[in-house]
JSON list of C-alpha atoms in Angstrom, two decimals:
[
{"chain": "A", "resi": 1, "resn": "UNK", "atom": "CA", "xyz": [90.92, 87.61, 73.07]},
{"chain": "A", "resi": 2, "resn": "UNK", "atom": "CA", "xyz": [87.80, 89.54, 72.62]},
{"chain": "A", "resi": 3, "resn": "UNK", "atom": "CA", "xyz": [88.55, 90.60, 68.96]},
{"chain": "A", "resi": 4, "resn": "UNK", "atom": "CA", "xyz": [85.81, 93.77, 69.28]},
{"chain": "A", "resi": 5, "resn": "UNK", "atom": "CA", "xyz": [88.34, 94.92, 72.26]},
{"chain": "A", "resi": 6, "resn": "UNK", "atom": "CA", "xyz": [90.35, 97.92, 72.01]},
{"chain": "A", "resi": 7, "resn": "UNK", "atom": "CA", "xyz": [92.76, 96.60, 74.59]},
{"chain": "A", "resi": 8, "resn": "UNK", "atom": "CA", "xyz": [92.58, 93.19, 73.12]},
{"chain": "A", "resi": 9, "resn": "UNK", "atom": "CA", "xyz": [94.14, 94.61, 69.77]},
{"chain": "A", "resi": 10, "resn": "UNK", "atom": "CA", "xyz": [96.48, 96.83, 71.74]},
{"chain": "A", "resi": 11, "resn": "UNK", "atom": "CA", "xyz": [97.57, 93.65, 73.39]},
{"chain": "A", "resi": 12, "resn": "UNK", "atom": "CA", "xyz": [98.05, 91.71, 70.29]},
{"chain": "A", "resi": 13, "resn": "UNK", "atom": "CA", "xyz": [100.13, 94.40, 68.88]},
{"chain": "A", "resi": 14, "resn": "UNK", "atom": "CA", "xyz": [96.78, 95.36, 65.81]},
{"chain": "A", "resi": 15, "resn": "UNK", "atom": "CA", "xyz": [96.64, 98.93, 67.07]},
{"chain": "A", "resi": 16, "resn": "UNK", "atom": "CA", "xyz": [99.60, 100.67, 68.06]},
{"chain": "A", "resi": 17, "resn": "UNK", "atom": "CA", "xyz": [100.38, 102.05, 71.59]},
{"chain": "A", "resi": 18, "resn": "UNK", "atom": "CA", "xyz": [103.38, 103.14, 73.79]},
{"chain": "A", "resi": 19, "resn": "UNK", "atom": "CA", "xyz": [104.38, 99.84, 75.46]},
{"chain": "A", "resi": 20, "resn": "UNK", "atom": "CA", "xyz": [105.95, 100.06, 78.54]},
{"chain": "A", "resi": 21, "resn": "UNK", "atom": "CA", "xyz": [106.06, 96.41, 79.96]},
{"chain": "A", "resi": 22, "resn": "UNK", "atom": "CA", "xyz": [104.96, 93.10, 78.54]},
{"chain": "A", "resi": 23, "resn": "UNK", "atom": "CA", "xyz": [105.14, 89.62, 79.46]},
{"chain": "A", "resi": 24, "resn": "UNK", "atom": "CA", "xyz": [103.24, 86.48, 79.33]},
{"chain": "A", "resi": 25, "resn": "UNK", "atom": "CA", "xyz": [100.33, 87.43, 81.08]},
{"chain": "A", "resi": 26, "resn": "UNK", "atom": "CA", "xyz": [100.11, 91.41, 80.99]},
{"chain": "A", "resi": 27, "resn": "UNK", "atom": "CA", "xyz": [100.98, 94.45, 79.00]},
{"chain": "A", "resi": 28, "resn": "UNK", "atom": "CA", "xyz": [101.16, 97.76, 80.05]},
{"chain": "A", "resi": 29, "resn": "UNK", "atom": "CA", "xyz": [100.99, 101.17, 78.03]},
{"chain": "A", "resi": 30, "resn": "UNK", "atom": "CA", "xyz": [100.97, 104.94, 78.46]},
{"chain": "A", "resi": 31, "resn": "UNK", "atom": "CA", "xyz": [97.31, 106.37, 78.24]},
{"chain": "A", "resi": 32, "resn": "UNK", "atom": "CA", "xyz": [96.58, 108.65, 75.42]},
{"chain": "A", "resi": 33, "resn": "UNK", "atom": "CA", "xyz": [94.51, 111.03, 77.96]},
{"chain": "A", "resi": 34, "resn": "UNK", "atom": "CA", "xyz": [96.53, 111.16, 80.78]},
{"chain": "A", "resi": 35, "resn": "UNK", "atom": "CA", "xyz": [95.46, 112.46, 84.33]},
{"chain": "A", "resi": 36, "resn": "UNK", "atom": "CA", "xyz": [98.85, 112.84, 85.84]},
{"chain": "A", "resi": 37, "resn": "UNK", "atom": "CA", "xyz": [102.10, 113.37, 84.60]},
{"chain": "A", "resi": 38, "resn": "UNK", "atom": "CA", "xyz": [102.27, 109.32, 84.77]},
{"chain": "A", "resi": 39, "resn": "UNK", "atom": "CA", "xyz": [99.19, 107.31, 83.91]},
{"chain": "A", "resi": 40, "resn": "UNK", "atom": "CA", "xyz": [99.71, 104.10, 82.49]},
{"chain": "A", "resi": 41, "resn": "UNK", "atom": "CA", "xyz": [97.36, 101.36, 82.07]},
{"chain": "A", "resi": 42, "resn": "UNK", "atom": "CA", "xyz": [98.12, 97.99, 83.13]},
{"chain": "A", "resi": 43, "resn": "UNK", "atom": "CA", "xyz": [96.27, 95.08, 81.40]},
{"chain": "A", "resi": 44, "resn": "UNK", "atom": "CA", "xyz": [95.89, 91.18, 81.64]},
{"chain": "A", "resi": 45, "resn": "UNK", "atom": "CA", "xyz": [96.00, 89.69, 78.37]},
{"chain": "A", "resi": 46, "resn": "UNK", "atom": "CA", "xyz": [93.19, 87.37, 79.47]},
{"chain": "A", "resi": 47, "resn": "UNK", "atom": "CA", "xyz": [89.87, 89.52, 78.80]},
{"chain": "A", "resi": 48, "resn": "UNK", "atom": "CA", "xyz": [87.55, 90.47, 81.80]},
{"chain": "A", "resi": 49, "resn": "UNK", "atom": "CA", "xyz": [85.31, 93.08, 81.30]},
{"chain": "A", "resi": 50, "resn": "UNK", "atom": "CA", "xyz": [85.54, 94.01, 84.65]},
{"chain": "A", "resi": 51, "resn": "UNK", "atom": "CA", "xyz": [86.59, 93.35, 87.97]},
{"chain": "A", "resi": 52, "resn": "UNK", "atom": "CA", "xyz": [83.45, 90.94, 89.18]},
{"chain": "A", "resi": 53, "resn": "UNK", "atom": "CA", "xyz": [84.25, 88.72, 86.07]},
{"chain": "A", "resi": 54, "resn": "UNK", "atom": "CA", "xyz": [87.17, 87.45, 87.87]},
{"chain": "A", "resi": 55, "resn": "UNK", "atom": "CA", "xyz": [87.16, 84.51, 89.47]},
{"chain": "A", "resi": 56, "resn": "UNK", "atom": "CA", "xyz": [89.22, 82.65, 92.32]},
{"chain": "A", "resi": 57, "resn": "UNK", "atom": "CA", "xyz": [91.38, 80.84, 89.46]},
{"chain": "A", "resi": 58, "resn": "UNK", "atom": "CA", "xyz": [92.83, 84.85, 88.81]},
{"chain": "A", "resi": 59, "resn": "UNK", "atom": "CA", "xyz": [93.90, 85.61, 91.95]},
{"chain": "A", "resi": 60, "resn": "UNK", "atom": "CA", "xyz": [97.31, 85.59, 90.91]},
{"chain": "A", "resi": 61, "resn": "UNK", "atom": "CA", "xyz": [96.71, 87.23, 87.64]},
{"chain": "A", "resi": 62, "resn": "UNK", "atom": "CA", "xyz": [95.25, 90.45, 89.72]},
{"chain": "A", "resi": 63, "resn": "UNK", "atom": "CA", "xyz": [97.94, 90.41, 92.11]},
{"chain": "A", "resi": 64, "resn": "UNK", "atom": "CA", "xyz": [100.54, 90.53, 89.64]},
{"chain": "A", "resi": 65, "resn": "UNK", "atom": "CA", "xyz": [98.97, 93.59, 87.88]},
{"chain": "A", "resi": 66, "resn": "UNK", "atom": "CA", "xyz": [99.42, 95.74, 91.36]},
{"chain": "A", "resi": 67, "resn": "UNK", "atom": "CA", "xyz": [103.09, 94.24, 90.79]},
{"chain": "A", "resi": 68, "resn": "UNK", "atom": "CA", "xyz": [103.58, 95.50, 87.79]},
{"chain": "A", "resi": 69, "resn": "UNK", "atom": "CA", "xyz": [102.16, 98.80, 88.93]},
{"chain": "A", "resi": 70, "resn": "UNK", "atom": "CA", "xyz": [104.66, 98.72, 91.85]},
{"chain": "A", "resi": 71, "resn": "UNK", "atom": "CA", "xyz": [107.51, 97.92, 89.73]},
{"chain": "A", "resi": 72, "resn": "UNK", "atom": "CA", "xyz": [106.73, 100.62, 86.90]},
{"chain": "A", "resi": 73, "resn": "UNK", "atom": "CA", "xyz": [106.18, 103.11, 89.87]},
{"chain": "A", "resi": 74, "resn": "UNK", "atom": "CA", "xyz": [109.45, 102.37, 91.02]},
{"chain": "A", "resi": 75, "resn": "UNK", "atom": "CA", "xyz": [111.20, 102.69, 87.76]},
{"chain": "A", "resi": 76, "resn": "UNK", "atom": "CA", "xyz": [109.72, 105.91, 87.49]},
{"chain": "A", "resi": 77, "resn": "UNK", "atom": "CA", "xyz": [110.67, 107.39, 90.44]},
{"chain": "A", "resi": 78, "resn": "UNK", "atom": "CA", "xyz": [107.15, 107.47, 92.31]},
{"chain": "A", "resi": 79, "resn": "UNK", "atom": "CA", "xyz": [107.83, 106.48, 95.31]},
{"chain": "A", "resi": 80, "resn": "UNK", "atom": "CA", "xyz": [106.88, 109.70, 97.29]},
{"chain": "A", "resi": 81, "resn": "UNK", "atom": "CA", "xyz": [103.19, 108.65, 96.31]},
{"chain": "A", "resi": 82, "resn": "UNK", "atom": "CA", "xyz": [100.96, 107.61, 93.26]},
{"chain": "A", "resi": 83, "resn": "UNK", "atom": "CA", "xyz": [97.75, 105.48, 93.04]},
{"chain": "A", "resi": 84, "resn": "UNK", "atom": "CA", "xyz": [96.23, 102.52, 91.49]},
{"chain": "A", "resi": 85, "resn": "UNK", "atom": "CA", "xyz": [92.95, 102.27, 90.56]},
{"chain": "A", "resi": 86, "resn": "UNK", "atom": "CA", "xyz": [90.73, 100.05, 88.73]},
{"chain": "A", "resi": 87, "resn": "UNK", "atom": "CA", "xyz": [87.19, 101.62, 87.49]},
{"chain": "A", "resi": 88, "resn": "UNK", "atom": "CA", "xyz": [84.25, 98.93, 87.13]},
{"chain": "A", "resi": 89, "resn": "UNK", "atom": "CA", "xyz": [81.37, 99.69, 85.08]},
{"chain": "A", "resi": 90, "resn": "UNK", "atom": "CA", "xyz": [80.58, 103.09, 83.04]},
{"chain": "A", "resi": 91, "resn": "UNK", "atom": "CA", "xyz": [79.22, 104.74, 86.66]},
{"chain": "A", "resi": 92, "resn": "UNK", "atom": "CA", "xyz": [82.70, 104.44, 88.02]},
{"chain": "A", "resi": 93, "resn": "UNK", "atom": "CA", "xyz": [84.42, 105.96, 84.32]},
{"chain": "A", "resi": 94, "resn": "UNK", "atom": "CA", "xyz": [85.21, 103.12, 83.11]},
{"chain": "A", "resi": 95, "resn": "UNK", "atom": "CA", "xyz": [84.88, 103.63, 79.29]},
{"chain": "A", "resi": 96, "resn": "UNK", "atom": "CA", "xyz": [87.04, 100.64, 77.90]},
{"chain": "A", "resi": 97, "resn": "UNK", "atom": "CA", "xyz": [85.64, 97.21, 79.23]},
{"chain": "A", "resi": 98, "resn": "UNK", "atom": "CA", "xyz": [88.79, 95.25, 79.21]},
{"chain": "A", "resi": 99, "resn": "UNK", "atom": "CA", "xyz": [89.80, 95.42, 83.15]},
{"chain": "A", "resi": 100, "resn": "UNK", "atom": "CA", "xyz": [92.71, 97.38, 83.40]},
{"chain": "A", "resi": 101, "resn": "UNK", "atom": "CA", "xyz": [94.65, 99.04, 86.30]},
{"chain": "A", "resi": 102, "resn": "UNK", "atom": "CA", "xyz": [95.47, 102.54, 86.18]},
{"chain": "A", "resi": 103, "resn": "UNK", "atom": "CA", "xyz": [98.75, 103.84, 87.84]},
{"chain": "A", "resi": 104, "resn": "UNK", "atom": "CA", "xyz": [98.50, 107.53, 88.17]},
{"chain": "A", "resi": 105, "resn": "UNK", "atom": "CA", "xyz": [101.68, 109.65, 89.53]},
{"chain": "A", "resi": 106, "resn": "UNK", "atom": "CA", "xyz": [103.83, 112.58, 89.63]},
{"chain": "A", "resi": 107, "resn": "UNK", "atom": "CA", "xyz": [101.46, 114.78, 91.36]},
{"chain": "A", "resi": 108, "resn": "UNK", "atom": "CA", "xyz": [99.46, 115.15, 94.55]},
{"chain": "A", "resi": 109, "resn": "UNK", "atom": "CA", "xyz": [96.46, 113.70, 94.73]},
{"chain": "A", "resi": 110, "resn": "UNK", "atom": "CA", "xyz": [93.50, 114.29, 97.38]},
{"chain": "A", "resi": 111, "resn": "UNK", "atom": "CA", "xyz": [90.99, 112.52, 99.21]},
{"chain": "A", "resi": 112, "resn": "UNK", "atom": "CA", "xyz": [88.61, 111.20, 98.42]},
{"chain": "A", "resi": 113, "resn": "UNK", "atom": "CA", "xyz": [88.67, 110.61, 94.70]},
{"chain": "A", "resi": 114, "resn": "UNK", "atom": "CA", "xyz": [86.14, 111.58, 92.38]}
]
């Protein structure tokens, strides 16, 4: 845990958030600035700044983030279409520097994103 990290504090329940999922490795909560009707942030409890900070030993955890996204999408009946996104670095739109997966759904998306 990084004591200065907003998402680490949410995961430790030091800052309130609308949690929608939690297990030993992962927590997920509603985004406070949603970009779609469903916008959930799925975070590893292990602190990574961005994807490039993960290593080979983190493969299962990174895959678990996607599986949690699929579970939440199913629970919310988003199976007609949803998007999962990792933003890495400020140039990609990352504003909180704790790796997190965005689950977006409930509206049509365009391609390319951006």
